[in-house]
Amino acid sequence: MKGRIVLRFIASLSLCPSDIRKIRQMLRESGVTVRPLQNVLVTPHFVNEEALTLVRELKDSGATIYFDSGGYYVQVGRMTYEELYYPLLQHYLANPWADIYTLPDYVPTTQDSEEEVWFKVRQTVDFSSIFLDELPPRLQEKAMPVVHGHTLEQVEYCLSRYISLGVKYIGFGSFGTAGKNNEANVVTQNAQTFARHVVQIAQDAGIQVHLFGVGAPALVAMIYGTGADSFDSSSWLKSAGYGQIHLPFTRGYNISHRNSQSELQRGITVEEFEHFKELTGHSCPYCESIERLQTVKLMRALHNLVCIAESVDMINRGEHERIRTIYANGSPKYRKEFERWLLPS
């Protein structure tokens, strides 16, 4: 793997126009030192024209814009892979101003058999190749096909085909899936190993690598350890909807109501929250009022967004001892993983 490249966080921003306006305005007025909307991912097929115009304004203000294919919506069953192709092509051709264009990908789920995974892998590679040919040269330069696979053979099948296409960017999207409709990505040991493999092979070929759909603050050390150039996340918003808050390099905790029955929805007391704020050095206007944090989703979302950006800034600055201390005082699961993630052999 080549020398350490600065990790970039790409905020998933597929929201309604009013929410985008509120978030932009509140960040402008916040005084926070990080810039969490410096890089933004949006799915043009699933946002309206007004929202896309607001994202274009972010681009004009200096943000880097990633267009996502909408493979997630195939993953959760809202459309078929075949239905994705032509609308996506039309959206890309109509909006040639973005920086990265994700090619149509067919996401395997944890429940898929090996035959089903191979089918999705081959479909992704074949349709991505055809789709790339249909793009004009100026968009081909910004195209990003996605590696999928549950075995090393499948991952290398994608890699070899994509490298032969001469692309400058490759995404990796085959993390494990969980939830009722496979709507959540989770990190498995194999996925982490494959991500590192993709990064090494691609970067040796001069290709940048993006990790799709995994980015809670507690996983930032793992993401950094893969050597990837960038990752996107909507966890800041989804967690807020479940009443959860994060702090730099911590897992999510439910702050909207105390819940000791579910490990996923483990609650946090005000005293514990203040302790973690002091430990991580976090301070933002969105968590100054515990009552507003408990009752207002947008406050939780913005707080979480800032915490992911702070985690990335901290790790890019090489503050490993501080990060090690945070992990050591956090979840036992992540405490055990830290050395392997951040300082791989």
Coordinates of C-alpha atoms in Angstrom, one line a residue:
M1 CA 0.0 0.0 0.0
K2 CA 1.3 3.5 -0.9
G3 CA 2.0 6.3 1.6
R4 CA -0.8 7.4 3.9
I5 CA -3.5 9.4 2.0
V6 CA -5.7 11.8 3.9
L7 CA -9.1 10.2 4.6
R8 CA -12.2 12.0 3.3
F9 CA -15.6 11.8 4.8
I10 CA -18.5 12.1 2.4
A11 CA -21.8 13.1 4.0
S12 CA -24.8 11.3 2.5
L13 CA -27.3 14.1 1.9
S14 CA -30.4 12.5 0.2
L15 CA -32.9 14.8 2.0
C16 CA -35.8 17.0 1.3
P17 CA -34.9 20.6 0.3
S18 CA -36.1 22.1 3.6
D19 CA -33.9 19.9 5.6
I20 CA -30.9 20.6 3.4
R21 CA -31.5 24.3 3.9
K22 CA -31.8 24.0 7.6
I23 CA -28.6 22.0 7.9
R24 CA -26.7 24.4 5.7
Q25 CA -27.9 27.4 7.7
M26 CA -27.3 25.9 11.1
L27 CA -23.8 24.8 10.1
R28 CA -23.0 28.3 8.8
E29 CA -24.1 29.8 12.1
S30 CA -22.5 27.2 14.4
G31 CA -18.9 28.3 14.6
V32 CA -17.7 24.6 14.4
T33 CA -14.2 24.3 13.0
V34 CA -14.9 21.2 10.9
R35 CA -16.6 21.3 7.5
P36 CA -18.8 18.2 7.4
L37 CA -20.4 19.3 4.1
Q38 CA -17.2 19.8 2.2
N39 CA -17.8 16.4 0.5
V40 CA -21.4 15.3 -0.2
L41 CA -23.0 12.2 -1.6
V42 CA -26.5 12.3 -3.2
T43 CA -28.6 9.9 -5.2
P44 CA -30.0 12.0 -8.1
H45 CA -32.7 9.5 -9.0
F46 CA -34.2 9.8 -5.4
V47 CA -34.1 13.5 -4.7
N48 CA -36.2 16.1 -6.4
E49 CA -34.9 18.9 -8.7
E50 CA -35.0 21.5 -5.9
A51 CA -32.8 19.4 -3.6
L52 CA -30.4 18.8 -6.5
T53 CA -30.2 22.5 -7.1
L54 CA -29.2 23.0 -3.5
V55 CA -26.5 20.4 -3.9
R56 CA -25.3 22.2 -7.0
E57 CA -25.0 25.3 -4.9
L58 CA -22.8 23.4 -2.4
K59 CA -20.7 22.4 -5.4
D60 CA -20.5 26.0 -6.5
S61 CA -19.3 26.9 -3.0
G62 CA -16.4 24.5 -3.2
A63 CA -17.8 21.2 -2.1
T64 CA -17.0 17.9 -3.8
I65 CA -20.1 16.1 -5.0
Y66 CA -20.4 12.3 -5.4
F67 CA -23.4 10.9 -7.3
D68 CA -24.6 7.5 -6.0
S69 CA -26.2 5.0 -8.3
G70 CA -29.2 4.1 -6.0
G71 CA -28.0 0.5 -5.6
Y72 CA -29.2 0.8 -2.0
Y73 CA -32.8 1.1 -3.2
V74 CA -32.4 -2.1 -5.1
Q75 CA -30.8 -3.7 -2.0
V76 CA -33.9 -2.9 0.1
G77 CA -36.4 -3.9 -2.6
R78 CA -37.7 -0.6 -3.8
M79 CA -36.8 -1.2 -7.4
T80 CA -35.1 -3.9 -9.5
Y81 CA -31.6 -3.6 -10.8
E82 CA -32.9 -3.5 -14.4
E83 CA -35.1 -0.5 -13.5
L84 CA -32.2 1.4 -12.2
Y85 CA -30.2 1.6 -15.4
Y86 CA -31.9 4.1 -17.8
P87 CA -33.2 6.6 -15.3
L88 CA -29.7 6.7 -13.7
L89 CA -28.1 7.3 -17.1
Q90 CA -30.6 10.1 -17.9
H91 CA -29.9 11.8 -14.6
Y92 CA -26.1 11.6 -15.1
L93 CA -26.3 13.0 -18.6
A94 CA -28.6 15.9 -17.4
N95 CA -26.2 16.8 -14.6
P96 CA -22.6 16.8 -15.8
W97 CA -21.4 19.0 -13.0
A98 CA -20.7 16.4 -10.2
D99 CA -17.2 15.2 -9.4
I100 CA -17.8 11.4 -9.1
Y101 CA -20.5 9.2 -10.8
T102 CA -21.1 5.8 -9.3
L103 CA -21.9 3.2 -11.9
P104 CA -25.0 0.9 -11.3
D105 CA -24.3 -1.8 -8.8
Y106 CA -26.2 -4.8 -7.6
V107 CA -25.6 -5.2 -3.9
P108 CA -25.4 -8.8 -2.6
T109 CA -27.0 -9.4 0.8
T110 CA -25.8 -11.6 3.7
Q111 CA -28.7 -14.0 2.9
D112 CA -27.7 -14.6 -0.7
S113 CA -26.4 -17.9 -1.8
E114 CA -23.0 -18.1 -3.5
E115 CA -24.8 -18.5 -6.8
E116 CA -26.9 -15.4 -6.2
V117 CA -23.8 -13.4 -5.2
W118 CA -22.0 -14.5 -8.3
F119 CA -25.0 -13.5 -10.4
K120 CA -25.1 -10.0 -8.8
V121 CA -21.3 -9.6 -9.2
R122 CA -21.4 -10.4 -12.9
Q123 CA -24.4 -8.2 -13.5
T124 CA -22.7 -5.3 -11.7
V125 CA -19.5 -5.7 -13.8
D126 CA -21.3 -6.2 -17.1
F127 CA -23.8 -3.4 -16.7
S128 CA -21.1 -1.1 -15.3
S129 CA -19.0 -1.7 -18.4
I130 CA -21.9 -1.0 -20.8
F131 CA -23.0 2.0 -18.8
L132 CA -19.5 3.5 -18.9
D133 CA -19.5 3.2 -22.7
E134 CA -22.7 5.2 -22.8
L135 CA -21.2 8.1 -20.9
P136 CA -19.5 11.0 -22.7
P137 CA -15.7 11.2 -22.2
R138 CA -15.9 14.0 -19.6
L139 CA -18.1 11.8 -17.4
Q140 CA -16.1 8.6 -18.1
E141 CA -13.2 10.3 -16.4
K142 CA -15.3 10.7 -13.3
A143 CA -16.9 7.2 -13.3
M144 CA -16.6 4.9 -10.3
P145 CA -17.6 1.2 -10.6
V146 CA -18.3 -0.7 -7.4
V147 CA -16.5 -4.0 -6.3
H148 CA -18.9 -6.5 -4.8
G149 CA -18.3 -10.1 -3.6
H150 CA -18.3 -12.4 -0.6
T151 CA -15.2 -14.3 -1.7
L152 CA -11.7 -13.2 -2.7
E153 CA -12.3 -14.7 -6.2
Q154 CA -15.4 -12.5 -6.7
V155 CA -13.7 -9.4 -5.5
E156 CA -10.7 -10.0 -7.8
Y157 CA -13.1 -10.7 -10.7
C158 CA -14.4 -7.2 -10.2
L159 CA -11.0 -5.6 -9.7
S160 CA -9.4 -7.1 -12.8
R161 CA -12.3 -6.0 -15.0
Y162 CA -12.4 -2.5 -13.7
I163 CA -8.7 -2.0 -13.9
S164 CA -8.8 -3.0 -17.5
L165 CA -11.5 -0.3 -18.1
G166 CA -8.9 2.4 -17.1
V167 CA -11.1 4.0 -14.5
K168 CA -9.6 6.4 -11.9
Y169 CA -11.9 5.5 -9.1
I170 CA -13.3 2.3 -7.6
G171 CA -15.8 1.8 -4.8
F172 CA -16.1 -1.1 -2.4
G173 CA -19.6 -1.9 -1.2
S174 CA -19.8 -5.5 0.0
F175 CA -20.1 -5.1 3.7
G176 CA -22.5 -7.4 5.5
T177 CA -26.2 -6.5 5.6
A178 CA -28.6 -6.5 8.5
G179 CA -32.1 -5.4 9.3
K180 CA -35.6 -6.3 8.1
N181 CA -34.9 -5.4 4.4
N182 CA -31.1 -5.7 4.5
E183 CA -31.1 -1.9 4.9
A184 CA -28.1 -1.6 7.1
N185 CA -24.4 -2.3 6.3
V186 CA -22.3 -4.0 9.0
V187 CA -18.6 -4.7 9.0
T188 CA -17.6 -8.3 8.9
Q189 CA -14.1 -9.7 9.3
N190 CA -14.1 -10.8 5.6
A191 CA -15.4 -7.5 4.4
Q192 CA -12.6 -5.6 6.2
T193 CA -10.0 -8.0 4.8
F194 CA -11.4 -7.6 1.3
A195 CA -11.6 -3.8 1.6
R196 CA -7.9 -3.7 2.4
H197 CA -7.2 -6.0 -0.5
V198 CA -9.1 -3.8 -2.9
V199 CA -7.3 -0.7 -1.7
Q200 CA -3.9 -2.3 -2.1
I201 CA -4.5 -3.6 -5.6
A202 CA -6.3 -0.5 -6.8
Q203 CA -3.9 2.1 -5.4
D204 CA -1.0 0.2 -6.8
A205 CA -2.7 0.7 -10.2
G206 CA -3.1 4.5 -9.4
I207 CA -6.8 4.2 -8.6
Q208 CA -8.5 5.9 -5.7
V209 CA -10.8 3.8 -3.5
H210 CA -14.1 4.7 -1.8
L211 CA -15.9 2.6 0.8
F212 CA -19.7 2.7 0.6
G213 CA -22.2 3.0 3.4
V214 CA -20.3 2.4 6.5
G215 CA -19.2 5.2 8.7
A216 CA -20.2 5.4 12.4
P217 CA -17.6 7.2 14.4
A218 CA -16.5 4.0 16.2
L219 CA -15.5 2.5 12.8
V220 CA -13.3 5.4 11.6
A221 CA -10.1 3.8 12.8
M222 CA -11.1 0.6 10.9
I223 CA -11.8 2.7 7.7
Y224 CA -8.5 4.5 8.1
G225 CA -6.7 1.2 8.6
T226 CA -7.9 -0.1 5.2
G227 CA -6.0 2.8 3.5
A228 CA -9.1 3.9 1.6
D229 CA -9.2 7.4 0.2
S230 CA -12.8 8.2 1.2
F231 CA -16.0 6.8 2.8
D232 CA -19.6 7.9 2.9
S233 CA -22.1 7.6 5.7
S234 CA -25.8 8.3 6.5
S235 CA -25.4 7.0 10.0
W236 CA -25.4 10.5 11.5
L237 CA -29.0 10.9 10.3
K238 CA -30.3 7.4 10.7
S239 CA -29.0 7.2 14.3
A240 CA -30.6 10.5 15.1
G241 CA -33.9 9.1 13.9
Y242 CA -33.6 6.2 16.4
G243 CA -32.8 8.7 19.2
Q244 CA -29.1 7.9 19.2
I245 CA -26.1 10.1 19.5
H246 CA -22.4 9.5 18.9
L247 CA -19.2 11.2 20.1
P248 CA -15.9 10.9 18.3
F249 CA -14.8 7.3 18.0
T250 CA -17.7 6.0 20.2
R251 CA -20.6 3.7 19.5
G252 CA -24.2 5.1 19.4
Y253 CA -26.1 5.6 22.6
N254 CA -29.8 6.3 23.0
I255 CA -30.3 9.6 24.6
S256 CA -34.0 10.2 23.8
H257 CA -35.1 7.6 26.4
R258 CA -33.4 5.2 28.7
N259 CA -33.5 1.7 27.4
S260 CA -31.5 -1.1 29.1
Q261 CA -33.2 -4.0 27.4
S262 CA -31.5 -3.7 24.0
E263 CA -27.8 -3.6 23.5
L264 CA -28.3 -1.8 20.2
Q265 CA -30.4 0.9 21.9
R266 CA -28.4 1.1 25.0
G267 CA -29.1 4.3 26.9
I268 CA -26.7 6.9 28.2
T269 CA -27.2 9.1 31.3
V270 CA -26.5 12.8 31.2
E271 CA -23.5 12.2 33.5
E272 CA -22.1 9.6 31.1
F273 CA -22.6 11.8 28.1
E274 CA -20.8 14.7 29.8
H275 CA -18.0 12.3 30.7
F276 CA -17.6 11.2 27.0
K277 CA -17.7 14.8 25.9
E278 CA -14.8 15.6 28.2
L279 CA -12.9 12.5 27.2
T280 CA -13.2 13.2 23.4
G281 CA -12.8 16.9 23.7
H282 CA -16.1 17.4 21.8
S283 CA -18.1 20.6 22.0
C284 CA -20.7 21.8 19.6
P285 CA -23.8 24.1 19.8
Y286 CA -26.1 21.2 19.1
C287 CA -25.4 19.3 22.3
E288 CA -25.2 22.3 24.7
S289 CA -28.8 21.7 25.7
I290 CA -29.4 18.1 26.7
E291 CA -33.2 18.7 26.6
R292 CA -33.0 19.8 22.9
L293 CA -30.7 16.9 22.1
Q294 CA -33.2 14.5 23.6
T295 CA -36.2 15.9 21.9
V296 CA -35.1 17.4 18.5
K297 CA -34.0 14.9 15.8
L298 CA -32.2 17.6 13.8
M299 CA -30.1 18.6 16.8
R300 CA -29.0 14.9 17.2
A301 CA -28.3 14.7 13.5
L302 CA -26.1 17.8 13.3
H303 CA -24.3 16.8 16.5
N304 CA -23.6 13.3 15.0
L305 CA -22.5 14.8 11.7
V306 CA -20.0 17.0 13.5
C307 CA -18.7 14.1 15.5
I308 CA -17.9 12.0 12.4
A309 CA -16.1 14.9 10.9
E310 CA -14.1 15.5 14.1
S311 CA -13.2 11.8 14.2
V312 CA -11.8 12.0 10.7
D313 CA -9.9 15.2 11.4
M314 CA -8.4 13.7 14.6
I315 CA -7.2 10.5 12.8
N316 CA -5.8 12.5 9.8
R317 CA -3.8 14.6 12.3
G318 CA -2.3 11.4 13.7
E319 CA -3.6 11.8 17.3
H320 CA -3.3 8.1 17.9
E321 CA -2.7 8.3 21.7
R322 CA -5.8 10.4 22.2
I323 CA -7.9 8.0 20.0
R324 CA -6.5 5.0 21.9
T325 CA -7.6 6.6 25.1
I326 CA -11.1 7.1 23.8
Y327 CA -11.4 3.5 22.6
A328 CA -10.0 2.2 25.9
N329 CA -12.8 4.0 27.8
G330 CA -15.5 3.0 25.4
S331 CA -17.2 -0.2 24.2
P332 CA -15.2 -3.4 25.0
K333 CA -15.8 -4.6 21.4
Y334 CA -14.0 -1.6 19.9
R335 CA -11.4 -1.5 22.6
K336 CA -10.3 -5.0 21.5
E337 CA -10.3 -4.1 17.8
F338 CA -8.4 -0.8 18.0
E339 CA -4.8 -2.0 17.7
R340 CA -5.7 -4.4 14.8
W341 CA -7.7 -1.6 13.0
L342 CA -5.4 1.4 13.3
L343 CA -2.0 -0.3 13.4
P344 CA -2.4 -3.3 11.1
S345 CA 0.6 -5.7 10.8

